[in-house]
Amino acid sequence: MIDGQTLHDEIRTLALERNAVILAHNYQRGEVQDVADFVGDSLGLARQAAATEANVIVFAGVHFMAETAKILSPDKTVLMPEPRAGCPMADMMSAADLAVWRDQNPGVPVVTYVNSTAEVKALTDVCVTSANAVAVVRALDAKRILFGPDRNLAHWVGRSLPGVEVIPWDGYCPIHDQVTVEQVLEAKQRHPGAEVVAHPECRPEVVDIADAVLSTSQMLAYAAGSSAEELIVVTEAGLLHGLAKAAPGKRFVNLSPEMLCPNMKVTTIEKVRDCLLDLTGAIEVAEDTRVRALAAVERMVAIG
Ligand code: CIZ
Ligand code: SF4
């Protein structure tokens, strides 16, 4: 068996030989994050993908994220070490569903979370991430919007912008949506004095009792700046790796062992190595879809 350090070194050598950049999402396995050139949220990684000089982008994340990198960088080879890594939330809204919904609501802007397929983005007026959803919707200056696929993020945006009627699609993240108020209250009892940071993909009643509602990149910045010694983290457990690095003196409590996204964990460090060896797992997006999806992503980047 090859030890971890040897595998890490082999991957870094291969990346150099292939002129490849390795991007890893904040929810990836720790050893995958550690071998990457950049670790971040979907927006930060998409920006890295757009800016890179490398020929090959190895994307350790889930499918919609690699697709977004391809939308922004069509001339690059975008590879997924495990192309079967999908996002159940993204699959809860199909392009056919969205086309019908849009036709039923003529003139109402369609705002779509980046956790969506390229075909859905292509039918979208503007995309958002969890880090910029409120700012982007505020800038739209619309009275009503359609928001999908995440009903919980839709609710958070509506709550943050009382003048806007946010009509939600009924999708959700199975990992964040399962969190209950009881679990959070129990964790607070076990850790008195700890601050609760929750992701806006959690249900409204969970968000209501959090001290801060933040995207993953915002949680990393918040933890580093917070005066609390202990934080209860209500998001996918992969973020704990980055949090420990961002704020080494603090204690982080994982709300529950169930906060693990299987799709985020199917990419192993061995698969990253194999992907660089074989250059397989290329992500493609049809050009007409890509161009329309790009417009929605670019509108987001211009605003947020
Ligand atoms: O946008 C992302 O990367 C996701 C899925 C979560 C977050 O809050 O960063
Ligand atoms: Fe999708 Fe939730 Fe997994 Fe993120 S954590 S990839 S939203 S299922």
mmCIF file of C-alpha atoms and ligand atoms in Angstrom:
data_model
loop_
_atom_site.group_PDB
_atom_site.id
_atom_site.type_symbol
_atom_site.label_atom_id
_atom_site.label_comp_id
_atom_site.label_asym_id
_atom_site.label_seq_id
_atom_site.Cartn_x
_atom_site.Cartn_y
_atom_site.Cartn_z
ATOM 1 C CA MET A 1 0.000 0.000 0.000
ATOM 2 C CA ILE A 2 1.242 3.478 -0.883
ATOM 3 C CA ASP A 3 1.388 5.846 2.074
ATOM 4 C CA GLY A 4 -0.448 9.167 1.982
ATOM 5 C CA GLN A 5 2.641 11.340 1.554
ATOM 6 C CA THR A 6 3.888 9.302 -1.434
ATOM 7 C CA LEU A 7 0.480 9.570 -3.098
ATOM 8 C CA HIS A 8 0.373 13.302 -2.401
ATOM 9 C CA ASP A 9 3.835 13.761 -3.958
ATOM 10 C CA GLU A 10 2.941 11.592 -6.950
ATOM 11 C CA ILE A 11 -0.155 13.732 -7.603
ATOM 12 C CA ARG A 12 1.787 16.981 -7.377
ATOM 13 C CA THR A 13 4.394 15.655 -9.849
ATOM 14 C CA LEU A 14 1.664 14.478 -12.241
ATOM 15 C CA ALA A 15 -0.115 17.828 -12.020
ATOM 16 C CA LEU A 16 3.108 19.564 -13.045
ATOM 17 C CA GLU A 17 3.717 17.152 -15.941
ATOM 18 C CA ARG A 18 0.139 17.524 -17.200
ATOM 19 C CA ASN A 19 -0.019 21.297 -16.658
ATOM 20 C CA ALA A 20 -3.064 20.638 -14.498
ATOM 21 C CA VAL A 21 -4.613 22.630 -11.677
ATOM 22 C CA ILE A 22 -6.465 20.730 -8.939
ATOM 23 C CA LEU A 23 -9.550 22.422 -7.470
ATOM 24 C CA ALA A 24 -11.262 20.978 -4.384
ATOM 25 C CA HIS A 25 -14.540 22.014 -2.780
ATOM 26 C CA ASN A 26 -14.720 22.868 0.934
ATOM 27 C CA TYR A 27 -16.725 19.637 1.523
ATOM 28 C CA GLN A 28 -14.132 17.259 0.022
ATOM 29 C CA ARG A 29 -12.144 14.710 2.047
ATOM 30 C CA GLY A 30 -9.276 16.327 3.989
ATOM 31 C CA GLU A 31 -6.525 14.571 2.020
ATOM 32 C CA VAL A 32 -8.111 15.690 -1.266
ATOM 33 C CA GLN A 33 -8.283 19.284 -0.014
ATOM 34 C CA ASP A 34 -4.634 19.065 1.036
ATOM 35 C CA VAL A 35 -3.404 17.967 -2.404
ATOM 36 C CA ALA A 36 -5.359 20.683 -4.258
ATOM 37 C CA ASP A 37 -3.984 23.965 -5.622
ATOM 38 C CA PHE A 38 -7.129 25.751 -4.502
ATOM 39 C CA VAL A 39 -9.849 24.890 -1.982
ATOM 40 C CA GLY A 40 -13.057 26.901 -1.889
ATOM 41 C CA ASP A 41 -16.765 27.223 -2.533
ATOM 42 C CA SER A 42 -18.321 26.737 -5.947
ATOM 43 C CA LEU A 43 -18.027 30.419 -6.875
ATOM 44 C CA GLY A 44 -14.417 30.776 -5.730
ATOM 45 C CA LEU A 45 -13.453 27.619 -7.597
ATOM 46 C CA ALA A 46 -15.291 28.738 -10.739
ATOM 47 C CA ARG A 47 -13.283 31.954 -10.605
ATOM 48 C CA GLN A 48 -10.044 29.968 -10.268
ATOM 49 C CA ALA A 49 -11.130 27.845 -13.237
ATOM 50 C CA ALA A 50 -11.712 30.965 -15.329
ATOM 51 C CA ALA A 51 -8.367 32.512 -14.360
ATOM 52 C CA THR A 52 -6.044 29.512 -14.625
ATOM 53 C CA GLU A 53 -3.265 29.193 -17.181
ATOM 54 C CA ALA A 54 -3.350 25.402 -16.843
ATOM 55 C CA ASN A 55 -4.613 23.245 -19.733
ATOM 56 C CA VAL A 56 -6.336 20.750 -17.479
ATOM 57 C CA ILE A 57 -8.641 21.389 -14.526
ATOM 58 C CA VAL A 58 -9.131 18.449 -12.168
ATOM 59 C CA PHE A 59 -12.334 19.256 -10.288
ATOM 60 C CA ALA A 60 -12.820 17.471 -6.960
ATOM 61 C CA GLY A 61 -16.427 18.306 -6.173
ATOM 62 C CA VAL A 62 -19.837 17.449 -7.589
ATOM 63 C CA HIS A 63 -21.034 17.547 -11.175
ATOM 64 C CA PHE A 64 -22.686 20.994 -11.292
ATOM 65 C CA MET A 65 -19.469 22.595 -10.038
ATOM 66 C CA ALA A 66 -17.304 21.014 -12.740
ATOM 67 C CA GLU A 67 -19.974 21.961 -15.275
ATOM 68 C CA THR A 68 -19.796 25.586 -14.103
ATOM 69 C CA ALA A 69 -16.012 25.492 -14.570
ATOM 70 C CA LYS A 70 -16.555 24.193 -18.126
ATOM 71 C CA ILE A 71 -19.174 26.898 -18.800
ATOM 72 C CA LEU A 72 -16.616 29.556 -17.831
ATOM 73 C CA SER A 73 -13.591 27.859 -19.429
ATOM 74 C CA PRO A 74 -14.766 26.008 -22.548
ATOM 75 C CA ASP A 75 -11.282 25.692 -24.010
ATOM 76 C CA LYS A 76 -9.894 23.885 -20.980
ATOM 77 C CA THR A 77 -10.169 20.184 -20.308
ATOM 78 C CA VAL A 78 -12.272 19.843 -17.140
ATOM 79 C CA LEU A 79 -11.961 16.417 -15.516
ATOM 80 C CA MET A 80 -13.815 14.890 -12.587
ATOM 81 C CA PRO A 81 -11.938 12.132 -10.722
ATOM 82 C CA GLU A 82 -15.359 10.603 -10.010
ATOM 83 C CA PRO A 83 -17.835 11.801 -12.650
ATOM 84 C CA ARG A 84 -20.730 10.031 -10.896
ATOM 85 C CA ALA A 85 -20.565 12.542 -8.021
ATOM 86 C CA GLY A 86 -23.861 14.377 -8.452
ATOM 87 C CA CYS A 87 -26.006 16.650 -6.303
ATOM 88 C CA PRO A 88 -29.491 15.359 -5.421
ATOM 89 C CA MET A 89 -30.703 18.928 -4.955
ATOM 90 C CA ALA A 90 -29.619 19.927 -8.468
ATOM 91 C CA ASP A 91 -31.530 16.911 -9.805
ATOM 92 C CA MET A 92 -34.756 18.047 -8.091
ATOM 93 C CA MET A 93 -35.399 20.676 -10.777
ATOM 94 C CA SER A 94 -35.227 19.605 -14.407
ATOM 95 C CA ALA A 95 -35.041 22.008 -17.337
ATOM 96 C CA ALA A 96 -38.477 20.757 -18.474
ATOM 97 C CA ASP A 97 -39.942 21.558 -15.014
ATOM 98 C CA LEU A 98 -38.389 25.009 -15.042
ATOM 99 C CA ALA A 99 -39.627 25.774 -18.573
ATOM 100 C CA VAL A 100 -43.222 25.049 -17.473
ATOM 101 C CA TRP A 101 -42.859 27.048 -14.232
ATOM 102 C CA ARG A 102 -41.411 30.012 -16.114
ATOM 103 C CA ASP A 103 -44.226 29.937 -18.682
ATOM 104 C CA GLN A 104 -46.774 29.910 -15.849
ATOM 105 C CA ASN A 105 -45.206 33.108 -14.447
ATOM 106 C CA PRO A 106 -44.524 35.379 -17.412
ATOM 107 C CA GLY A 107 -42.285 38.369 -16.685
ATOM 108 C CA VAL A 108 -41.169 37.068 -13.255
ATOM 109 C CA PRO A 109 -37.354 36.810 -13.093
ATOM 110 C CA VAL A 110 -35.935 33.308 -12.644
ATOM 111 C CA VAL A 111 -33.176 33.169 -10.035
ATOM 112 C CA THR A 112 -31.318 29.866 -9.799
ATOM 113 C CA TYR A 113 -28.910 28.569 -7.197
ATOM 114 C CA VAL A 114 -25.650 27.393 -8.797
ATOM 115 C CA ASN A 115 -26.518 23.938 -7.427
ATOM 116 C CA SER A 116 -28.360 23.230 -10.679
ATOM 117 C CA THR A 117 -27.668 21.646 -14.056
ATOM 118 C CA ALA A 118 -26.292 23.592 -17.042
ATOM 119 C CA GLU A 119 -29.664 23.086 -18.815
ATOM 120 C CA VAL A 120 -31.472 24.747 -15.890
ATOM 121 C CA LYS A 121 -28.950 27.604 -15.816
ATOM 122 C CA ALA A 122 -29.610 28.100 -19.532
ATOM 123 C CA LEU A 123 -33.276 28.925 -18.694
ATOM 124 C CA THR A 124 -32.291 31.257 -15.861
ATOM 125 C CA ASP A 125 -32.106 35.053 -15.694
ATOM 126 C CA VAL A 126 -29.446 35.140 -12.988
ATOM 127 C CA CYS A 127 -27.601 32.551 -10.884
ATOM 128 C CA VAL A 128 -26.720 32.929 -7.212
ATOM 129 C CA THR A 129 -24.567 31.111 -4.662
ATOM 130 C CA SER A 130 -25.250 30.829 -0.955
ATOM 131 C CA ALA A 131 -22.613 33.544 -0.448
ATOM 132 C CA ASN A 132 -24.251 36.164 -2.691
ATOM 133 C CA ALA A 133 -27.950 35.187 -3.038
ATOM 134 C CA VAL A 134 -29.297 38.058 -0.911
ATOM 135 C CA ALA A 135 -27.077 40.693 -2.592
ATOM 136 C CA VAL A 136 -27.896 39.507 -6.117
ATOM 137 C CA VAL A 137 -31.667 39.406 -5.516
ATOM 138 C CA ARG A 138 -31.559 42.832 -3.842
ATOM 139 C CA ALA A 139 -29.771 44.251 -6.901
ATOM 140 C CA LEU A 140 -32.461 42.823 -9.213
ATOM 141 C CA ASP A 141 -34.933 45.246 -7.639
ATOM 142 C CA ALA A 142 -37.860 42.943 -8.512
ATOM 143 C CA LYS A 143 -41.129 42.630 -6.554
ATOM 144 C CA ARG A 144 -41.446 38.873 -7.196
ATOM 145 C CA ILE A 145 -38.958 36.242 -8.244
ATOM 146 C CA LEU A 146 -39.006 32.516 -8.938
ATOM 147 C CA PHE A 147 -36.247 30.818 -6.947
ATOM 148 C CA GLY A 148 -35.016 27.236 -7.330
ATOM 149 C CA PRO A 149 -34.100 24.551 -6.670
ATOM 150 C CA ASP A 150 -33.562 25.147 -2.908
ATOM 151 C CA ARG A 151 -36.722 26.076 -0.962
ATOM 152 C CA ASN A 152 -34.657 26.770 2.175
ATOM 153 C CA LEU A 153 -32.271 29.219 0.518
ATOM 154 C CA ALA A 154 -35.349 30.779 -1.119
ATOM 155 C CA HIS A 155 -36.861 31.254 2.333
ATOM 156 C CA TRP A 156 -33.638 32.796 3.659
ATOM 157 C CA VAL A 157 -33.526 35.286 0.773
ATOM 158 C CA GLY A 158 -37.192 36.197 1.317
ATOM 159 C CA ARG A 159 -36.624 36.684 5.022
ATOM 160 C CA SER A 160 -33.610 38.885 4.372
ATOM 161 C CA LEU A 161 -35.471 41.017 1.803
ATOM 162 C CA PRO A 162 -38.994 41.642 3.159
ATOM 163 C CA GLY A 163 -40.013 43.700 0.103
ATOM 164 C CA VAL A 164 -39.476 40.790 -2.306
ATOM 165 C CA GLU A 165 -41.904 37.903 -2.799
ATOM 166 C CA VAL A 166 -39.687 34.862 -3.291
ATOM 167 C CA ILE A 167 -41.613 31.984 -4.863
ATOM 168 C CA PRO A 168 -39.697 28.775 -4.064
ATOM 169 C CA TRP A 169 -39.241 25.563 -6.019
ATOM 170 C CA ASP A 170 -39.653 22.559 -3.715
ATOM 171 C CA GLY A 171 -36.069 21.245 -3.804
ATOM 172 C CA TYR A 172 -33.738 20.814 -0.853
ATOM 173 C CA CYS A 173 -30.354 19.438 0.178
ATOM 174 C CA PRO A 174 -30.939 16.096 1.950
ATOM 175 C CA ILE A 175 -27.923 16.716 4.198
ATOM 176 C CA HIS A 176 -28.912 20.170 5.459
ATOM 177 C CA ASP A 177 -32.685 19.742 5.360
ATOM 178 C CA GLN A 178 -32.608 16.827 7.834
ATOM 179 C CA VAL A 179 -31.221 18.997 10.663
ATOM 180 C CA THR A 180 -33.756 19.589 13.430
ATOM 181 C CA VAL A 181 -34.142 22.334 16.019
ATOM 182 C CA GLU A 182 -33.889 19.642 18.740
ATOM 183 C CA GLN A 183 -30.433 18.585 17.493
ATOM 184 C CA VAL A 184 -29.191 22.163 17.586
ATOM 185 C CA LEU A 185 -30.648 22.815 21.050
ATOM 186 C CA GLU A 186 -29.076 19.597 22.380
ATOM 187 C CA ALA A 187 -25.689 20.591 20.971
ATOM 188 C CA LYS A 188 -26.038 24.018 22.616
ATOM 189 C CA GLN A 189 -26.785 22.344 25.935
ATOM 190 C CA ARG A 190 -23.714 20.137 25.627
ATOM 191 C CA HIS A 191 -21.561 23.117 24.611
ATOM 192 C CA PRO A 192 -22.742 26.159 26.571
ATOM 193 C CA GLY A 193 -21.226 29.358 25.235
ATOM 194 C CA ALA A 194 -20.619 27.953 21.762
ATOM 195 C CA GLU A 195 -21.860 29.938 18.774
ATOM 196 C CA VAL A 196 -24.075 28.220 16.211
ATOM 197 C CA VAL A 197 -23.206 28.828 12.546
ATOM 198 C CA ALA A 198 -25.715 27.361 10.081
ATOM 199 C CA HIS A 199 -25.828 27.117 6.312
ATOM 200 C CA PRO A 200 -28.873 28.714 4.597
ATOM 201 C CA GLU A 201 -29.701 25.285 3.065
ATOM 202 C CA CYS A 202 -31.000 24.380 6.561
ATOM 203 C CA ARG A 203 -34.717 24.653 7.319
ATOM 204 C CA PRO A 204 -36.124 28.062 8.354
ATOM 205 C CA GLU A 205 -36.674 27.019 11.988
ATOM 206 C CA VAL A 206 -33.009 25.937 12.265
ATOM 207 C CA VAL A 207 -31.766 29.125 10.636
ATOM 208 C CA ASP A 208 -33.931 31.062 13.141
ATOM 209 C CA ILE A 209 -31.971 29.791 16.153
ATOM 210 C CA ALA A 210 -28.482 30.154 14.623
ATOM 211 C CA ASP A 211 -26.149 32.946 15.690
ATOM 212 C CA ALA A 212 -25.016 33.394 12.069
ATOM 213 C CA VAL A 213 -26.299 32.101 8.721
ATOM 214 C CA LEU A 214 -23.370 31.725 6.372
ATOM 215 C CA SER A 215 -22.050 30.021 3.236
ATOM 216 C CA THR A 216 -18.966 27.842 3.602
ATOM 217 C CA SER A 217 -16.501 30.560 2.599
ATOM 218 C CA GLN A 218 -18.245 32.983 4.953
ATOM 219 C CA MET A 219 -18.020 30.425 7.806
ATOM 220 C CA LEU A 220 -14.254 30.175 7.307
ATOM 221 C CA ALA A 221 -13.864 33.944 7.536
ATOM 222 C CA TYR A 222 -16.336 34.215 10.439
ATOM 223 C CA ALA A 223 -14.577 31.526 12.503
ATOM 224 C CA ALA A 224 -11.226 33.242 12.116
ATOM 225 C CA GLY A 225 -12.698 36.564 13.282
ATOM 226 C CA SER A 226 -15.125 35.375 15.993
ATOM 227 C CA SER A 227 -14.406 35.914 19.676
ATOM 228 C CA ALA A 228 -16.131 32.608 20.578
ATOM 229 C CA GLU A 229 -13.786 29.777 21.559
ATOM 230 C CA GLU A 230 -16.172 27.090 20.369
ATOM 231 C CA LEU A 231 -18.487 26.916 17.361
ATOM 232 C CA ILE A 232 -21.238 24.429 16.517
ATOM 233 C CA VAL A 233 -21.026 23.901 12.778
ATOM 234 C CA VAL A 234 -24.279 23.156 10.970
ATOM 235 C CA THR A 235 -23.085 22.245 7.499
ATOM 236 C CA GLU A 236 -21.442 19.320 5.716
ATOM 237 C CA ALA A 237 -18.623 17.873 7.843
ATOM 238 C CA GLY A 238 -15.914 18.376 5.196
ATOM 239 C CA LEU A 239 -15.764 22.048 6.192
ATOM 240 C CA LEU A 240 -14.323 21.119 9.611
ATOM 241 C CA HIS A 241 -10.989 20.412 7.904
ATOM 242 C CA GLY A 242 -10.795 23.966 6.545
ATOM 243 C CA LEU A 243 -12.141 25.478 9.753
ATOM 244 C CA ALA A 244 -9.384 23.863 11.828
ATOM 245 C CA LYS A 245 -6.833 25.447 9.486
ATOM 246 C CA ALA A 246 -8.573 28.832 9.301
ATOM 247 C CA ALA A 247 -8.908 29.177 13.090
ATOM 248 C CA PRO A 248 -6.415 26.784 14.735
ATOM 249 C CA GLY A 249 -7.056 27.986 18.297
ATOM 250 C CA LYS A 250 -10.816 27.296 18.225
ATOM 251 C CA ARG A 251 -12.908 24.199 18.901
ATOM 252 C CA PHE A 252 -15.419 23.119 16.268
ATOM 253 C CA VAL A 253 -18.325 20.824 17.031
ATOM 254 C CA ASN A 254 -19.817 18.795 14.207
ATOM 255 C CA LEU A 255 -23.592 18.886 14.786
ATOM 256 C CA SER A 256 -24.104 15.245 13.828
ATOM 257 C CA PRO A 257 -22.296 12.377 12.096
ATOM 258 C CA GLU A 258 -25.134 12.390 9.548
ATOM 259 C CA MET A 259 -23.938 15.667 8.078
ATOM 260 C CA LEU A 260 -21.884 13.867 5.456
ATOM 261 C CA CYS A 261 -22.719 14.191 1.767
ATOM 262 C CA PRO A 262 -21.927 10.826 0.120
ATOM 263 C CA ASN A 263 -21.494 12.538 -3.248
ATOM 264 C CA MET A 264 -18.831 14.838 -1.819
ATOM 265 C CA LYS A 265 -16.973 11.871 -0.374
ATOM 266 C CA VAL A 266 -16.823 9.523 -3.411
ATOM 267 C CA THR A 267 -13.793 11.408 -4.740
ATOM 268 C CA THR A 268 -10.791 9.797 -3.075
ATOM 269 C CA ILE A 269 -7.160 10.835 -3.364
ATOM 270 C CA GLU A 270 -6.501 7.626 -5.345
ATOM 271 C CA LYS A 271 -9.129 8.709 -7.890
ATOM 272 C CA VAL A 272 -7.453 12.117 -8.188
ATOM 273 C CA ARG A 273 -4.178 10.328 -9.027
ATOM 274 C CA ASP A 274 -5.870 7.973 -11.520
ATOM 275 C CA CYS A 275 -7.604 10.878 -13.215
ATOM 276 C CA LEU A 276 -4.268 12.643 -13.728
ATOM 277 C CA LEU A 277 -2.714 9.425 -15.036
ATOM 278 C CA ASP A 278 -5.492 8.587 -17.539
ATOM 279 C CA LEU A 279 -6.920 12.078 -18.166
ATOM 280 C CA THR A 280 -10.409 10.576 -18.128
ATOM 281 C CA GLY A 281 -13.690 11.912 -16.740
ATOM 282 C CA ALA A 282 -14.026 14.929 -19.071
ATOM 283 C CA ILE A 283 -17.108 17.121 -18.504
ATOM 284 C CA GLU A 284 -18.805 18.479 -21.622
ATOM 285 C CA VAL A 285 -21.615 21.004 -22.027
ATOM 286 C CA ALA A 286 -23.456 21.487 -25.349
ATOM 287 C CA GLU A 287 -22.396 24.845 -26.828
ATOM 288 C CA ASP A 288 -25.885 26.421 -27.128
ATOM 289 C CA THR A 289 -26.630 25.460 -23.498
ATOM 290 C CA ARG A 290 -23.229 26.708 -22.383
ATOM 291 C CA VAL A 291 -23.639 30.146 -23.962
ATOM 292 C CA ARG A 292 -27.058 30.716 -22.354
ATOM 293 C CA ALA A 293 -25.912 29.349 -18.974
ATOM 294 C CA LEU A 294 -22.841 31.576 -19.150
ATOM 295 C CA ALA A 295 -25.040 34.663 -19.475
ATOM 296 C CA ALA A 296 -26.821 33.787 -16.183
ATOM 297 C CA VAL A 297 -23.513 33.102 -14.407
ATOM 298 C CA GLU A 298 -21.936 36.299 -15.774
ATOM 299 C CA ARG A 299 -24.899 38.384 -14.624
ATOM 300 C CA MET A 300 -24.321 37.007 -11.114
ATOM 301 C CA VAL A 301 -20.600 37.768 -11.233
ATOM 302 C CA ALA A 302 -21.282 41.300 -12.477
ATOM 303 C CA ILE A 303 -23.686 41.987 -9.573
ATOM 304 C CA GLY A 304 -22.219 39.963 -6.723
HETATM 305 O O1 CIZ B 1 -21.609 27.171 -3.181
HETATM 306 C C1 CIZ B 1 -21.059 26.227 -2.623
HETATM 307 O O2 CIZ B 1 -19.893 25.929 -2.776
HETATM 308 C C2 CIZ B 1 -21.844 25.364 -1.724
HETATM 309 C C3 CIZ B 1 -22.543 24.239 -2.291
HETATM 310 C C4 CIZ B 1 -21.899 25.634 -0.432
HETATM 311 C C5 CIZ B 1 -21.352 26.846 0.152
HETATM 312 O O3 CIZ B 1 -22.019 27.441 0.987
HETATM 313 O O4 CIZ B 1 -20.243 27.265 -0.167
HETATM 314 FE FE1 SF4 B 2 -25.856 18.701 -3.028
HETATM 315 FE FE2 SF4 B 2 -26.259 18.945 -0.392
HETATM 316 FE FE3 SF4 B 2 -24.328 17.324 -1.270
HETATM 317 FE FE4 SF4 B 2 -24.074 20.012 -1.498
HETATM 318 S S1 SF4 B 2 -24.162 18.824 0.415
HETATM 319 S S2 SF4 B 2 -23.634 18.456 -3.068
HETATM 320 S S3 SF4 B 2 -26.241 20.618 -1.893
HETATM 321 S S4 SF4 B 2 -26.560 17.089 -1.632
#
